[in-house]
Amino acid sequence: MYVVKLPRFIVVLYIIPSCLIIYFIIIFQHLVDHTFVKVVPQH
């Protein structure tokens, strides 16, 4: 049981943070794009 559970747990531990990091990067890029678009017309 442990041999089967441990690799799965490790895979989940690696997949979830990487997905969150990718999601955060996409949101951050969206925010940067929006602020850039809002700031440029004011100048």
PDB file of N, CA and C in Angstrom:
ATOM      1  N   MET A   1       0.829  -1.213   0.000  1.00  0.00           N
ATOM      2  CA  MET A   1       0.000   0.000   0.000  1.00  0.00           C
ATOM      3  C   MET A   1       0.866   1.266   0.000  1.00  0.00           C
ATOM      4  N   TYR A   2       1.895   1.258   0.822  1.00  0.00           N
ATOM      5  CA  TYR A   2       2.738   2.454   0.911  1.00  0.00           C
ATOM      6  C   TYR A   2       3.465   2.732  -0.401  1.00  0.00           C
ATOM      7  N   VAL A   3       3.877   1.660  -1.056  1.00  0.00           N
ATOM      8  CA  VAL A   3       4.613   1.840  -2.309  1.00  0.00           C
ATOM      9  C   VAL A   3       3.713   2.498  -3.362  1.00  0.00           C
ATOM     10  N   VAL A   4       2.430   2.196  -3.320  1.00  0.00           N
ATOM     11  CA  VAL A   4       1.484   2.776  -4.284  1.00  0.00           C
ATOM     12  C   VAL A   4       1.090   4.190  -3.855  1.00  0.00           C
ATOM     13  N   LYS A   5       0.884   4.398  -2.566  1.00  0.00           N
ATOM     14  CA  LYS A   5       0.386   5.700  -2.088  1.00  0.00           C
ATOM     15  C   LYS A   5       1.459   6.790  -2.151  1.00  0.00           C
ATOM     16  N   LEU A   6       2.669   6.440  -1.806  1.00  0.00           N
ATOM     17  CA  LEU A   6       3.705   7.467  -1.696  1.00  0.00           C
ATOM     18  C   LEU A   6       3.997   8.149  -3.042  1.00  0.00           C
ATOM     19  N   PRO A   7       4.228   7.409  -4.127  1.00  0.00           N
ATOM     20  CA  PRO A   7       4.460   8.079  -5.412  1.00  0.00           C
ATOM     21  C   PRO A   7       3.281   8.965  -5.832  1.00  0.00           C
ATOM     22  N   ARG A   8       2.063   8.494  -5.609  1.00  0.00           N
ATOM     23  CA  ARG A   8       0.901   9.316  -5.958  1.00  0.00           C
ATOM     24  C   ARG A   8       0.921  10.624  -5.166  1.00  0.00           C
ATOM     25  N   PHE A   9       1.191  10.502  -3.887  1.00  0.00           N
ATOM     26  CA  PHE A   9       1.240  11.686  -3.029  1.00  0.00           C
ATOM     27  C   PHE A   9       2.307  12.663  -3.519  1.00  0.00           C
ATOM     28  N   ILE A  10       3.450  12.137  -3.906  1.00  0.00           N
ATOM     29  CA  ILE A  10       4.545  12.979  -4.414  1.00  0.00           C
ATOM     30  C   ILE A  10       4.127  13.643  -5.732  1.00  0.00           C
ATOM     31  N   VAL A  11       3.480  12.869  -6.592  1.00  0.00           N
ATOM     32  CA  VAL A  11       3.022  13.420  -7.882  1.00  0.00           C
ATOM     33  C   VAL A  11       2.036  14.552  -7.641  1.00  0.00           C
ATOM     34  N   VAL A  12       1.097  14.338  -6.726  1.00  0.00           N
ATOM     35  CA  VAL A  12       0.115  15.391  -6.389  1.00  0.00           C
ATOM     36  C   VAL A  12       0.834  16.613  -5.816  1.00  0.00           C
ATOM     37  N   LEU A  13       1.809  16.364  -4.950  1.00  0.00           N
ATOM     38  CA  LEU A  13       2.560  17.473  -4.351  1.00  0.00           C
ATOM     39  C   LEU A  13       3.301  18.280  -5.415  1.00  0.00           C
ATOM     40  N   TYR A  14       3.733  17.614  -6.477  1.00  0.00           N
ATOM     41  CA  TYR A  14       4.457  18.339  -7.532  1.00  0.00           C
ATOM     42  C   TYR A  14       3.502  19.000  -8.525  1.00  0.00           C
ATOM     43  N   ILE A  15       2.393  18.338  -8.826  1.00  0.00           N
ATOM     44  CA  ILE A  15       1.480  18.849  -9.870  1.00  0.00           C
ATOM     45  C   ILE A  15       0.714  20.070  -9.362  1.00  0.00           C
ATOM     46  N   ILE A  16       0.179  20.011  -8.148  1.00  0.00           N
ATOM     47  CA  ILE A  16      -0.669  21.110  -7.651  1.00  0.00           C
ATOM     48  C   ILE A  16       0.115  22.426  -7.561  1.00  0.00           C
ATOM     49  N   PRO A  17       1.294  22.478  -6.941  1.00  0.00           N
ATOM     50  CA  PRO A  17       2.033  23.746  -6.893  1.00  0.00           C
ATOM     51  C   PRO A  17       2.400  24.267  -8.279  1.00  0.00           C
ATOM     52  N   SER A  18       2.779  23.386  -9.191  1.00  0.00           N
ATOM     53  CA  SER A  18       3.145  23.849 -10.532  1.00  0.00           C
ATOM     54  C   SER A  18       1.930  24.443 -11.239  1.00  0.00           C
ATOM     55  N   CYS A  19       0.755  23.829 -11.051  1.00  0.00           N
ATOM     56  CA  CYS A  19      -0.473  24.380 -11.640  1.00  0.00           C
ATOM     57  C   CYS A  19      -0.776  25.743 -11.020  1.00  0.00           C
ATOM     58  N   LEU A  20      -0.626  25.856  -9.706  1.00  0.00           N
ATOM     59  CA  LEU A  20      -0.888  27.131  -9.039  1.00  0.00           C
ATOM     60  C   LEU A  20       0.089  28.199  -9.512  1.00  0.00           C
ATOM     61  N   ILE A  21       1.348  27.823  -9.701  1.00  0.00           N
ATOM     62  CA  ILE A  21       2.359  28.785 -10.156  1.00  0.00           C
ATOM     63  C   ILE A  21       2.013  29.276 -11.569  1.00  0.00           C
ATOM     64  N   ILE A  22       1.636  28.347 -12.447  1.00  0.00           N
ATOM     65  CA  ILE A  22       1.268  28.729 -13.820  1.00  0.00           C
ATOM     66  C   ILE A  22       0.047  29.657 -13.783  1.00  0.00           C
ATOM     67  N   TYR A  23      -0.948  29.302 -12.962  1.00  0.00           N
ATOM     68  CA  TYR A  23      -2.158  30.115 -12.840  1.00  0.00           C
ATOM     69  C   TYR A  23      -1.815  31.515 -12.326  1.00  0.00           C
ATOM     70  N   PHE A  24      -0.941  31.583 -11.338  1.00  0.00           N
ATOM     71  CA  PHE A  24      -0.530  32.872 -10.771  1.00  0.00           C
ATOM     72  C   PHE A  24       0.203  33.712 -11.818  1.00  0.00           C
ATOM     73  N   ILE A  25       1.063  33.082 -12.596  1.00  0.00           N
ATOM     74  CA  ILE A  25       1.815  33.803 -13.632  1.00  0.00           C
ATOM     75  C   ILE A  25       0.850  34.376 -14.673  1.00  0.00           C
ATOM     76  N   ILE A  26      -0.150  33.587 -15.066  1.00  0.00           N
ATOM     77  CA  ILE A  26      -1.128  34.055 -16.059  1.00  0.00           C
ATOM     78  C   ILE A  26      -1.900  35.246 -15.492  1.00  0.00           C
ATOM     79  N   ILE A  27      -2.353  35.147 -14.243  1.00  0.00           N
ATOM     80  CA  ILE A  27      -3.097  36.254 -13.616  1.00  0.00           C
ATOM     81  C   ILE A  27      -2.193  37.479 -13.487  1.00  0.00           C
ATOM     82  N   PHE A  28      -0.956  37.267 -13.095  1.00  0.00           N
ATOM     83  CA  PHE A  28      -0.017  38.387 -12.941  1.00  0.00           C
ATOM     84  C   PHE A  28       0.205  39.086 -14.285  1.00  0.00           C
ATOM     85  N   GLN A  29       0.357  38.310 -15.354  1.00  0.00           N
ATOM     86  CA  GLN A  29       0.540  38.904 -16.677  1.00  0.00           C
ATOM     87  C   GLN A  29      -0.698  39.698 -17.083  1.00  0.00           C
ATOM     88  N   HIS A  30      -1.876  39.168 -16.764  1.00  0.00           N
ATOM     89  CA  HIS A  30      -3.114  39.886 -17.076  1.00  0.00           C
ATOM     90  C   HIS A  30      -3.148  41.214 -16.321  1.00  0.00           C
ATOM     91  N   LEU A  31      -2.808  41.184 -15.040  1.00  0.00           N
ATOM     92  CA  LEU A  31      -2.817  42.413 -14.246  1.00  0.00           C
ATOM     93  C   LEU A  31      -1.804  43.416 -14.795  1.00  0.00           C
ATOM     94  N   VAL A  32      -0.620  42.930 -15.140  1.00  0.00           N
ATOM     95  CA  VAL A  32       0.415  43.821 -15.669  1.00  0.00           C
ATOM     96  C   VAL A  32      -0.063  44.432 -16.988  1.00  0.00           C
ATOM     97  N   ASP A  33      -0.669  43.620 -17.850  1.00  0.00           N
ATOM     98  CA  ASP A  33      -1.171  44.126 -19.129  1.00  0.00           C
ATOM     99  C   ASP A  33      -2.243  45.190 -18.892  1.00  0.00           C
ATOM    100  N   HIS A  34      -3.146  44.929 -17.965  1.00  0.00           N
ATOM    101  CA  HIS A  34      -4.240  45.875 -17.713  1.00  0.00           C
ATOM    102  C   HIS A  34      -3.697  47.181 -17.126  1.00  0.00           C
ATOM    103  N   THR A  35      -2.780  47.087 -16.185  1.00  0.00           N
ATOM    104  CA  THR A  35      -2.230  48.317 -15.600  1.00  0.00           C
ATOM    105  C   THR A  35      -1.419  49.074 -16.654  1.00  0.00           C
ATOM    106  N   PHE A  36      -0.701  48.342 -17.482  1.00  0.00           N
ATOM    107  CA  PHE A  36       0.077  49.001 -18.542  1.00  0.00           C
ATOM    108  C   PHE A  36      -0.852  49.735 -19.509  1.00  0.00           C
ATOM    109  N   VAL A  37      -1.943  49.068 -19.877  1.00  0.00           N
ATOM    110  CA  VAL A  37      -2.908  49.677 -20.804  1.00  0.00           C
ATOM    111  C   VAL A  37      -3.570  50.889 -20.157  1.00  0.00           C
ATOM    112  N   LYS A  38      -3.832  50.832 -18.852  1.00  0.00           N
ATOM    113  CA  LYS A  38      -4.484  51.954 -18.172  1.00  0.00           C
ATOM    114  C   LYS A  38      -3.512  53.116 -17.955  1.00  0.00           C
ATOM    115  N   VAL A  39      -2.253  52.793 -17.706  1.00  0.00           N
ATOM    116  CA  VAL A  39      -1.281  53.844 -17.383  1.00  0.00           C
ATOM    117  C   VAL A  39      -0.843  54.580 -18.655  1.00  0.00           C
ATOM    118  N   VAL A  40      -0.694  53.865 -19.753  1.00  0.00           N
ATOM    119  CA  VAL A  40      -0.153  54.474 -20.980  1.00  0.00           C
ATOM    120  C   VAL A  40      -1.059  55.591 -21.521  1.00  0.00           C
ATOM    121  N   PRO A  41      -2.397  55.407 -21.619  1.00  0.00           N
ATOM    122  CA  PRO A  41      -3.229  56.503 -22.147  1.00  0.00           C
ATOM    123  C   PRO A  41      -3.179  57.775 -21.286  1.00  0.00           C
ATOM    124  N   GLN A  42      -2.947  57.632 -19.980  1.00  0.00           N
ATOM    125  CA  GLN A  42      -2.877  58.818 -19.119  1.00  0.00           C
ATOM    126  C   GLN A  42      -1.646  59.658 -19.461  1.00  0.00           C
ATOM    127  N   HIS A  43      -0.546  58.991 -19.821  1.00  0.00           N
ATOM    128  CA  HIS A  43       0.643  59.741 -20.247  1.00  0.00           C
ATOM    129  C   HIS A  43       0.407  60.206 -21.670  1.00  0.00           C
TER     130      HIS A  43
END
